[in-house]
PDB file of C-alpha atoms in Angstrom:
ATOM      1  CA  UNK B  56      11.558  -0.128  -2.978  1.00  0.00           C
ATOM      2  CA  UNK B  57      12.946   1.978  -5.815  1.00  0.00           C
ATOM      3  CA  UNK B  58      13.421   0.487  -9.256  1.00  0.00           C
ATOM      4  CA  UNK B  59      15.998   1.638 -11.778  1.00  0.00           C
ATOM      5  CA  UNK B  60      14.103   0.611 -14.858  1.00  0.00           C
ATOM      6  CA  UNK B  61      10.803   1.471 -16.431  1.00  0.00           C
ATOM      7  CA  UNK B  62       7.855  -0.370 -15.025  1.00  0.00           C
ATOM      8  CA  UNK B  63       4.756  -1.225 -16.920  1.00  0.00           C
ATOM      9  CA  UNK B  64       2.003  -2.983 -15.045  1.00  0.00           C
ATOM     10  CA  UNK B  65      -1.262  -4.064 -16.553  1.00  0.00           C
ATOM     11  CA  UNK B  66      -4.099  -5.548 -14.590  1.00  0.00           C
ATOM     12  CA  UNK B  67      -7.224  -6.523 -16.454  1.00  0.00           C
ATOM     13  CA  UNK B  68     -10.052  -7.677 -14.251  1.00  0.00           C
ATOM     14  CA  UNK B  69     -13.220  -9.150 -15.597  1.00  0.00           C
ATOM     15  CA  UNK B  70     -15.832  -9.901 -12.969  1.00  0.00           C
ATOM     16  CA  UNK B  71     -19.326 -11.138 -13.681  1.00  0.00           C
ATOM     17  CA  UNK B  72     -21.287 -11.130 -10.432  1.00  0.00           C
ATOM     18  CA  UNK B  73     -24.760 -12.477 -11.055  1.00  0.00           C
ATOM     19  CA  UNK B  74     -25.781 -11.985  -7.447  1.00  0.00           C
ATOM     20  CA  UNK B  75     -25.026  -8.263  -7.369  1.00  0.00           C
ATOM     21  CA  UNK B  76     -27.619  -5.587  -7.917  1.00  0.00           C
ATOM     22  CA  UNK B  77     -27.424  -1.780  -7.760  1.00  0.00           C
ATOM     23  CA  UNK B  78     -28.111  -0.865  -4.169  1.00  0.00           C
ATOM     24  CA  UNK B  79     -29.645   2.546  -4.750  1.00  0.00           C
ATOM     25  CA  UNK B  80     -30.849   4.772  -7.544  1.00  0.00           C
ATOM     26  CA  UNK B  81     -30.444   8.511  -7.720  1.00  0.00           C
ATOM     27  CA  UNK B  82     -32.191   8.691 -11.087  1.00  0.00           C
ATOM     28  CA  UNK B  83     -33.665   6.135 -13.489  1.00  0.00           C
ATOM     29  CA  UNK B  84     -31.687   5.880 -16.737  1.00  0.00           C
ATOM     30  CA  UNK B  85     -33.430   3.307 -18.862  1.00  0.00           C
ATOM     31  CA  UNK B  86     -32.701  -0.159 -17.589  1.00  0.00           C
ATOM     32  CA  UNK B  87     -29.977   0.875 -15.152  1.00  0.00           C
ATOM     33  CA  UNK B  88     -29.689   3.342 -12.313  1.00  0.00           C
ATOM     34  CA  UNK B  89     -27.951   6.672 -12.080  1.00  0.00           C
ATOM     35  CA  UNK B  90     -25.943   5.955  -8.964  1.00  0.00           C
ATOM     36  CA  UNK B  91     -22.806   4.117  -7.988  1.00  0.00           C
ATOM     37  CA  UNK B  92     -23.097   0.370  -7.796  1.00  0.00           C
ATOM     38  CA  UNK B  93     -22.254  -1.247  -4.494  1.00  0.00           C
ATOM     39  CA  UNK B  94     -21.408  -4.909  -4.238  1.00  0.00           C
ATOM     40  CA  UNK B  95     -21.854  -7.253  -1.346  1.00  0.00           C
ATOM     41  CA  UNK B  96     -20.633 -10.725  -0.634  1.00  0.00           C
ATOM     42  CA  UNK B  97     -19.220 -13.081   1.975  1.00  0.00           C
ATOM     43  CA  UNK B  98     -16.515 -10.610   3.036  1.00  0.00           C
ATOM     44  CA  UNK B  99     -18.703  -7.513   3.278  1.00  0.00           C
ATOM     45  CA  UNK B 100     -19.572  -4.740   0.852  1.00  0.00           C
ATOM     46  CA  UNK B 101     -17.476  -2.342  -1.209  1.00  0.00           C
ATOM     47  CA  UNK B 102     -17.967   1.448  -1.052  1.00  0.00           C
ATOM     48  CA  UNK B 103     -20.775   2.687  -3.300  1.00  0.00           C
ATOM     49  CA  UNK B 104     -19.025   5.804  -4.623  1.00  0.00           C
ATOM     50  CA  UNK B 105     -18.612   6.968  -8.222  1.00  0.00           C
ATOM     51  CA  UNK B 106     -16.370   9.541  -9.895  1.00  0.00           C
ATOM     52  CA  UNK B 107     -19.032  12.245  -9.783  1.00  0.00           C
ATOM     53  CA  UNK B 108     -19.781  12.243  -6.069  1.00  0.00           C
ATOM     54  CA  UNK B 109     -18.333  12.241  -2.579  1.00  0.00           C
ATOM     55  CA  UNK B 110     -20.967  11.367   0.038  1.00  0.00           C
ATOM     56  CA  UNK B 111     -21.248  14.022   2.791  1.00  0.00           C
ATOM     57  CA  UNK B 112     -20.802  11.262   5.370  1.00  0.00           C
ATOM     58  CA  UNK B 113     -17.354  10.493   3.915  1.00  0.00           C
ATOM     59  CA  UNK B 114     -16.316  14.109   4.499  1.00  0.00           C
ATOM     60  CA  UNK B 115     -17.723  14.231   8.025  1.00  0.00           C
ATOM     61  CA  UNK B 116     -16.191  10.901   9.056  1.00  0.00           C
ATOM     62  CA  UNK B 117     -13.024   9.899   7.215  1.00  0.00           C
ATOM     63  CA  UNK B 118     -12.630   6.658   9.172  1.00  0.00           C
ATOM     64  CA  UNK B 119     -15.324   4.291  10.382  1.00  0.00           C
ATOM     65  CA  UNK B 120     -14.648   1.506  12.873  1.00  0.00           C
ATOM     66  CA  UNK B 121     -17.018  -1.438  12.663  1.00  0.00           C
ATOM     67  CA  UNK B 122     -18.097  -2.207  16.222  1.00  0.00           C
ATOM     68  CA  UNK B 123     -20.447  -5.143  15.611  1.00  0.00           C
ATOM     69  CA  UNK B 124     -17.799  -7.552  14.339  1.00  0.00           C
ATOM     70  CA  UNK B 125     -15.595 -10.110  16.063  1.00  0.00           C
ATOM     71  CA  UNK B 126     -12.584  -9.054  13.967  1.00  0.00           C
ATOM     72  CA  UNK B 127     -11.176  -5.529  13.884  1.00  0.00           C
ATOM     73  CA  UNK B 128     -12.251  -3.674  10.738  1.00  0.00           C
ATOM     74  CA  UNK B 129     -11.769  -0.004   9.848  1.00  0.00           C
ATOM     75  CA  UNK B 130     -13.077   1.664   6.701  1.00  0.00           C
ATOM     76  CA  UNK B 131     -11.099   4.589   5.279  1.00  0.00           C
ATOM     77  CA  UNK B 132     -13.599   6.707   3.371  1.00  0.00           C
ATOM     78  CA  UNK B 133     -13.285   8.777   0.233  1.00  0.00           C
ATOM     79  CA  UNK B 134     -13.022  11.899   2.366  1.00  0.00           C
ATOM     80  CA  UNK B 135      -9.557  10.993   3.640  1.00  0.00           C
ATOM     81  CA  UNK B 136      -8.207  10.285   0.148  1.00  0.00           C
ATOM     82  CA  UNK B 137      -9.299  13.723  -1.003  1.00  0.00           C
ATOM     83  CA  UNK B 138      -6.973  15.213   1.631  1.00  0.00           C
ATOM     84  CA  UNK B 139      -3.857  13.352   0.441  1.00  0.00           C
ATOM     85  CA  UNK B 140      -1.203  14.895  -1.784  1.00  0.00           C
ATOM     86  CA  UNK B 141      -2.020  13.679  -5.340  1.00  0.00           C
ATOM     87  CA  UNK B 142       1.568  12.568  -6.028  1.00  0.00           C
ATOM     88  CA  UNK B 143       1.842  10.439  -2.858  1.00  0.00           C
ATOM     89  CA  UNK B 144       1.071   6.744  -2.684  1.00  0.00           C
ATOM     90  CA  UNK B 145      -2.468   5.957  -1.495  1.00  0.00           C
ATOM     91  CA  UNK B 146      -1.006   3.973   1.419  1.00  0.00           C
ATOM     92  CA  UNK B 147      -0.323   7.305   3.162  1.00  0.00           C
ATOM     93  CA  UNK B 148      -3.948   7.019   4.336  1.00  0.00           C
ATOM     94  CA  UNK B 149      -2.881   4.200   6.684  1.00  0.00           C
ATOM     95  CA  UNK B 150      -0.532   6.370   8.744  1.00  0.00           C
ATOM     96  CA  UNK B 151      -2.857   7.052  11.680  1.00  0.00           C
ATOM     97  CA  UNK B 152      -4.498   3.624  11.876  1.00  0.00           C
ATOM     98  CA  UNK B 153      -3.911   1.436  14.954  1.00  0.00           C
ATOM     99  CA  UNK B 154      -1.048  -1.074  14.647  1.00  0.00           C
ATOM    100  CA  UNK B 155      -0.017   0.318  11.241  1.00  0.00           C
ATOM    101  CA  UNK B 156       3.259   2.040  10.327  1.00  0.00           C
ATOM    102  CA  UNK B 157       3.923   3.655   6.934  1.00  0.00           C
ATOM    103  CA  UNK B 158       7.518   4.516   6.020  1.00  0.00           C
ATOM    104  CA  UNK B 159       8.807   6.213   2.877  1.00  0.00           C
ATOM    105  CA  UNK B 160      12.480   5.479   2.195  1.00  0.00           C
ATOM    106  CA  UNK B 161      12.451   8.491  -0.115  1.00  0.00           C
ATOM    107  CA  UNK B 162       9.503  10.139  -1.778  1.00  0.00           C
ATOM    108  CA  UNK B 163       6.094   8.507  -1.310  1.00  0.00           C
ATOM    109  CA  UNK B 164       5.780   8.861  -5.086  1.00  0.00           C
ATOM    110  CA  UNK B 165       8.244   5.918  -5.225  1.00  0.00           C
ATOM    111  CA  UNK B 166       5.979   3.818  -3.004  1.00  0.00           C
ATOM    112  CA  UNK B 167       5.749   3.166   0.744  1.00  0.00           C
ATOM    113  CA  UNK B 168       6.789   0.408   3.126  1.00  0.00           C
ATOM    114  CA  UNK B 169       3.788  -0.686   5.194  1.00  0.00           C
ATOM    115  CA  UNK B 170       3.917  -2.616   8.481  1.00  0.00           C
ATOM    116  CA  UNK B 171       1.025  -4.026  10.519  1.00  0.00           C
ATOM    117  CA  UNK B 172       1.823  -5.293  14.021  1.00  0.00           C
ATOM    118  CA  UNK B 173       5.480  -5.397  12.951  1.00  0.00           C
ATOM    119  CA  UNK B 174       4.834  -7.530   9.866  1.00  0.00           C
ATOM    120  CA  UNK B 175       6.163  -6.166   6.570  1.00  0.00           C
ATOM    121  CA  UNK B 176       4.139  -5.785   3.383  1.00  0.00           C
ATOM    122  CA  UNK B 177       5.227  -9.205   2.085  1.00  0.00           C
ATOM    123  CA  UNK B 178       3.076 -10.630   4.906  1.00  0.00           C
ATOM    124  CA  UNK B 179       0.156  -8.260   4.315  1.00  0.00           C
ATOM    125  CA  UNK B 180      -2.562  -9.015   1.803  1.00  0.00           C
ATOM    126  CA  UNK B 181      -3.199  -6.120  -0.620  1.00  0.00           C
ATOM    127  CA  UNK B 182      -6.200  -6.245  -2.946  1.00  0.00           C
ATOM    128  CA  UNK B 183      -7.777  -3.898  -5.479  1.00  0.00           C
ATOM    129  CA  UNK B 184     -11.480  -4.457  -6.134  1.00  0.00           C
ATOM    130  CA  UNK B 185     -11.033  -7.946  -4.678  1.00  0.00           C
ATOM    131  CA  UNK B 186      -8.016  -8.846  -6.848  1.00  0.00           C
ATOM    132  CA  UNK B 187      -4.801  -9.852  -4.980  1.00  0.00           C
ATOM    133  CA  UNK B 188      -1.873  -7.554  -5.828  1.00  0.00           C
ATOM    134  CA  UNK B 189       1.082  -9.142  -4.025  1.00  0.00           C
ATOM    135  CA  UNK B 190       3.893 -10.517  -6.163  1.00  0.00           C
ATOM    136  CA  UNK B 191       3.443 -14.224  -6.911  1.00  0.00           C
ATOM    137  CA  UNK B 192       7.042 -15.101  -6.015  1.00  0.00           C
ATOM    138  CA  UNK B 193       8.141 -12.888  -3.126  1.00  0.00           C
ATOM    139  CA  UNK B 194       4.675 -11.712  -1.967  1.00  0.00           C
ATOM    140  CA  UNK B 195       5.999  -8.167  -1.824  1.00  0.00           C
ATOM    141  CA  UNK B 196       3.943  -5.226  -3.034  1.00  0.00           C
ATOM    142  CA  UNK B 197       4.747  -1.885  -4.662  1.00  0.00           C
ATOM    143  CA  UNK B 198       2.159   0.601  -3.452  1.00  0.00           C
ATOM    144  CA  UNK B 199       2.700   3.153  -6.245  1.00  0.00           C
ATOM    145  CA  UNK B 200       2.057   0.784  -9.150  1.00  0.00           C
ATOM    146  CA  UNK B 201      -1.663   0.192  -9.322  1.00  0.00           C
ATOM    147  CA  UNK B 202      -3.912   3.105  -8.378  1.00  0.00           C
ATOM    148  CA  UNK B 203      -3.466   6.778  -7.373  1.00  0.00           C
ATOM    149  CA  UNK B 204      -5.277   8.159  -4.345  1.00  0.00           C
ATOM    150  CA  UNK B 205      -7.601  10.341  -6.471  1.00  0.00           C
ATOM    151  CA  UNK B 206      -9.297   7.198  -7.834  1.00  0.00           C
ATOM    152  CA  UNK B 207      -9.804   5.378  -4.525  1.00  0.00           C
ATOM    153  CA  UNK B 208     -13.391   5.038  -3.300  1.00  0.00           C
ATOM    154  CA  UNK B 209     -12.368   3.628   0.065  1.00  0.00           C
ATOM    155  CA  UNK B 210     -10.257   1.042   1.872  1.00  0.00           C
ATOM    156  CA  UNK B 211     -11.049  -1.663   4.404  1.00  0.00           C
ATOM    157  CA  UNK B 212      -8.278  -2.297   6.920  1.00  0.00           C
ATOM    158  CA  UNK B 213      -8.027  -5.621   8.773  1.00  0.00           C
ATOM    159  CA  UNK B 214      -5.092  -5.900  11.211  1.00  0.00           C
ATOM    160  CA  UNK B 215      -4.062  -9.358  12.314  1.00  0.00           C
ATOM    161  CA  UNK B 216      -3.952 -12.907  11.041  1.00  0.00           C
ATOM    162  CA  UNK B 217      -7.712 -13.363  11.373  1.00  0.00           C
ATOM    163  CA  UNK B 218      -7.970 -11.730   7.932  1.00  0.00           C
ATOM    164  CA  UNK B 219      -6.469 -14.897   6.405  1.00  0.00           C
ATOM    165  CA  UNK B 220     -10.028 -15.832   5.408  1.00  0.00           C
ATOM    166  CA  UNK B 221      -9.974 -13.032   2.820  1.00  0.00           C
ATOM    167  CA  UNK B 222      -8.809 -14.274  -0.626  1.00  0.00           C
ATOM    168  CA  UNK B 223      -5.236 -13.234  -1.344  1.00  0.00           C
ATOM    169  CA  UNK B 224      -1.609 -14.276  -1.460  1.00  0.00           C
ATOM    170  CA  UNK B 225      -0.161 -13.054   1.851  1.00  0.00           C
ATOM    171  CA  UNK B 226      -2.326 -12.162   4.820  1.00  0.00           C
ATOM    172  CA  UNK B 227      -0.523 -13.266   7.983  1.00  0.00           C
ATOM    173  CA  UNK B 228      -0.013  -9.686   9.144  1.00  0.00           C
ATOM    174  CA  UNK B 229      -3.369  -8.354   7.970  1.00  0.00           C
ATOM    175  CA  UNK B 230      -5.272  -7.245   4.879  1.00  0.00           C
ATOM    176  CA  UNK B 231      -5.743  -3.927   3.107  1.00  0.00           C
ATOM    177  CA  UNK B 232      -8.651  -4.029   0.652  1.00  0.00           C
ATOM    178  CA  UNK B 233      -8.842  -1.026  -1.666  1.00  0.00           C
ATOM    179  CA  UNK B 234     -11.737  -0.183  -3.990  1.00  0.00           C
ATOM    180  CA  UNK B 235     -11.624   2.035  -7.056  1.00  0.00           C
ATOM    181  CA  UNK B 236     -14.251   4.627  -7.928  1.00  0.00           C
ATOM    182  CA  UNK B 237     -17.085   3.420 -10.114  1.00  0.00           C
ATOM    183  CA  UNK B 238     -18.012   5.285 -13.325  1.00  0.00           C
ATOM    184  CA  UNK B 239     -20.692   7.957 -13.106  1.00  0.00           C
ATOM    185  CA  UNK B 240     -23.715   7.724 -15.453  1.00  0.00           C
ATOM    186  CA  UNK B 241     -23.093  11.352 -16.503  1.00  0.00           C
ATOM    187  CA  UNK B 242     -20.470  12.741 -18.877  1.00  0.00           C
ATOM    188  CA  UNK B 243     -17.852  15.126 -17.509  1.00  0.00           C
ATOM    189  CA  UNK B 244     -14.232  16.169 -18.005  1.00  0.00           C
ATOM    190  CA  UNK B 245     -12.161  17.021 -14.919  1.00  0.00           C
ATOM    191  CA  UNK B 246      -8.685  18.581 -15.414  1.00  0.00           C
ATOM    192  CA  UNK B 247      -6.168  17.957 -12.622  1.00  0.00           C
ATOM    193  CA  UNK B 248      -3.132  20.204 -12.129  1.00  0.00           C
ATOM    194  CA  UNK B 249      -1.013  20.703  -9.020  1.00  0.00           C
ATOM    195  CA  UNK B 250       2.367  21.968  -7.908  1.00  0.00           C
ATOM    196  CA  UNK B 251       4.554  21.956  -4.823  1.00  0.00           C
ATOM    197  CA  UNK B 252       7.997  22.724  -3.498  1.00  0.00           C
ATOM    198  CA  UNK B 253      11.289  21.672  -5.078  1.00  0.00           C
ATOM    199  CA  UNK B 254       9.992  21.226  -8.600  1.00  0.00           C
ATOM    200  CA  UNK B 255       7.257  18.701  -7.844  1.00  0.00           C
ATOM    201  CA  UNK B 256       4.113  18.953  -9.947  1.00  0.00           C
ATOM    202  CA  UNK B 257       1.473  16.896 -11.726  1.00  0.00           C
ATOM    203  CA  UNK B 258      -0.949  17.394 -14.598  1.00  0.00           C
ATOM    204  CA  UNK B 259      -3.620  15.245 -16.193  1.00  0.00           C
ATOM    205  CA  UNK B 260      -7.335  14.667 -16.123  1.00  0.00           C
ATOM    206  CA  UNK B 261     -10.292  12.350 -15.695  1.00  0.00           C
ATOM    207  CA  UNK B 262     -12.888  11.740 -18.406  1.00  0.00           C
ATOM    208  CA  UNK B 263     -16.173  10.048 -17.549  1.00  0.00           C
ATOM    209  CA  UNK B 264     -18.080   8.813 -20.588  1.00  0.00           C
ATOM    210  CA  UNK B 265     -21.524   8.820 -19.077  1.00  0.00           C
ATOM    211  CA  UNK B 266     -24.042   6.139 -19.931  1.00  0.00           C
ATOM    212  CA  UNK B 267     -23.994   4.608 -23.429  1.00  0.00           C
ATOM    213  CA  UNK B 268     -25.413   1.483 -25.127  1.00  0.00           C
ATOM    214  CA  UNK B 269     -28.436   2.178 -22.979  1.00  0.00           C
ATOM    215  CA  UNK B 270     -30.850  -0.213 -24.665  1.00  0.00           C
ATOM    216  CA  UNK B 271     -28.343  -2.991 -25.422  1.00  0.00           C
ATOM    217  CA  UNK B 272     -25.803  -3.346 -22.614  1.00  0.00           C
ATOM    218  CA  UNK B 273     -25.897  -0.211 -20.419  1.00  0.00           C
ATOM    219  CA  UNK B 274     -22.287   0.854 -19.894  1.00  0.00           C
ATOM    220  CA  UNK B 275     -20.388   3.696 -18.278  1.00  0.00           C
ATOM    221  CA  UNK B 276     -16.616   4.170 -18.107  1.00  0.00           C
ATOM    222  CA  UNK B 277     -13.873   6.512 -16.965  1.00  0.00           C
ATOM    223  CA  UNK B 278     -10.384   7.207 -18.305  1.00  0.00           C
ATOM    224  CA  UNK B 279      -7.615   8.738 -16.177  1.00  0.00           C
ATOM    225  CA  UNK B 280      -4.289  10.054 -17.515  1.00  0.00           C
ATOM    226  CA  UNK B 281      -1.751  11.789 -15.268  1.00  0.00           C
ATOM    227  CA  UNK B 282       1.966  12.610 -15.121  1.00  0.00           C
ATOM    228  CA  UNK B 283       3.944  13.318 -11.928  1.00  0.00           C
ATOM    229  CA  UNK B 284       7.315  15.111 -11.988  1.00  0.00           C
ATOM    230  CA  UNK B 285       9.943  15.814  -9.358  1.00  0.00           C
ATOM    231  CA  UNK B 286      13.398  17.371  -9.630  1.00  0.00           C
ATOM    232  CA  UNK B 287      15.131  15.010  -7.197  1.00  0.00           C
ATOM    233  CA  UNK B 288      16.035  17.561  -4.538  1.00  0.00           C
ATOM    234  CA  UNK B 289      15.693  15.058  -1.674  1.00  0.00           C
ATOM    235  CA  UNK B 290      16.467  11.801  -3.511  1.00  0.00           C
ATOM    236  CA  UNK B 291      19.337  13.186  -5.632  1.00  0.00           C
ATOM    237  CA  UNK B 292      17.502  11.962  -8.695  1.00  0.00           C
ATOM    238  CA  UNK B 293      14.506  13.251 -10.566  1.00  0.00           C
ATOM    239  CA  UNK B 294      11.630  11.071 -11.681  1.00  0.00           C
ATOM    240  CA  UNK B 295       8.697  11.048 -14.069  1.00  0.00           C
ATOM    241  CA  UNK B 296       5.684   8.848 -13.376  1.00  0.00           C
ATOM    242  CA  UNK B 297       3.008   8.389 -16.035  1.00  0.00           C
ATOM    243  CA  UNK B 298      -0.327   6.857 -15.045  1.00  0.00           C
ATOM    244  CA  UNK B 299      -3.039   5.567 -17.361  1.00  0.00           C
ATOM    245  CA  UNK B 300      -6.124   3.845 -15.975  1.00  0.00           C
ATOM    246  CA  UNK B 301      -9.399   2.748 -17.543  1.00  0.00           C
ATOM    247  CA  UNK B 302     -12.497   1.245 -15.948  1.00  0.00           C
ATOM    248  CA  UNK B 303     -15.872   0.328 -17.410  1.00  0.00           C
ATOM    249  CA  UNK B 304     -18.962  -1.241 -15.883  1.00  0.00           C
ATOM    250  CA  UNK B 305     -21.600  -2.941 -18.042  1.00  0.00           C
ATOM    251  CA  UNK B 306     -24.901  -4.241 -16.733  1.00  0.00           C
ATOM    252  CA  UNK B 307     -25.626  -7.760 -17.994  1.00  0.00           C
ATOM    253  CA  UNK B 308     -28.883  -9.135 -16.687  1.00  0.00           C
ATOM    254  CA  UNK B 309     -28.882  -8.935 -12.889  1.00  0.00           C
ATOM    255  CA  UNK B 310     -25.082  -8.665 -12.703  1.00  0.00           C
ATOM    256  CA  UNK B 311     -22.292  -6.358 -13.830  1.00  0.00           C
ATOM    257  CA  UNK B 312     -19.231  -6.899 -16.027  1.00  0.00           C
ATOM    258  CA  UNK B 313     -16.243  -4.812 -14.896  1.00  0.00           C
ATOM    259  CA  UNK B 314     -13.155  -4.167 -17.023  1.00  0.00           C
ATOM    260  CA  UNK B 315     -10.129  -2.532 -15.394  1.00  0.00           C
ATOM    261  CA  UNK B 316      -6.850  -1.610 -17.110  1.00  0.00           C
ATOM    262  CA  UNK B 317      -3.883  -0.263 -15.119  1.00  0.00           C
ATOM    263  CA  UNK B 318      -0.619   0.303 -17.017  1.00  0.00           C
ATOM    264  CA  UNK B 319       2.040   2.503 -15.424  1.00  0.00           C
ATOM    265  CA  UNK B 320       5.431   3.874 -16.457  1.00  0.00           C
ATOM    266  CA  UNK B 321       8.124   5.152 -14.112  1.00  0.00           C
ATOM    267  CA  UNK B 322      11.582   6.391 -15.083  1.00  0.00           C
ATOM    268  CA  UNK B 323      14.467   8.123 -13.369  1.00  0.00           C
ATOM    269  CA  UNK B 324      15.890  11.287 -14.887  1.00  0.00           C
ATOM    270  CA  UNK B 325      19.178  13.064 -14.269  1.00  0.00           C
TER     271      UNK B 325
END
């Protein structure tokens, strides 16, 4: 689970979905809409949540079980992610789901081990915005590498091998599909600072550009920078985790072009 060298992970996703249209509009902004963009397809729809909003329904119901399906499916809403400790891995949200076990060998900041029906994470399909995240060789997955909980719009949880129909690298034990927040059409700057016991703290912020290139290629983007620190009281070693994420969405005709950049740096300190 733990790595003794710096990690730098970059994922650049470029998706042009000509069949996707904005599902709702809070306010007209030229040729695009002032609301989050939801996408739908063969495997269901992603949460329609942007950085500037948390739907009241997500606060009132943090988990939603889909009853009209032949395969078990649970949606973890944005409301549950807002209750997690910012320095913990987002997989902590799976702790109270049926058939799922989440174990931290040390600090969740170092990543979690996830089991579904007894199957380890190398047999579970993890995706981010539809992109498989498991390692190409061993099919393992490091849950602290790609996205922090504060940027998660929601997660769809599929226990069991029936989820093998979902695109991915390893799905015998089940699938965990995570979706990142979409950019808001409005500009804002949101500082993020927190502290806890035993020298653990984080600081950073989220910048949302708002809508630009309105009459050419309407685009909105967000930029997230954050640093987590701990003094190593429980693990006998301190650690510094630096996160940098960027996402932009551009409307091109009836579809949307999404760019997503996720580098990360983790180092141990004495």
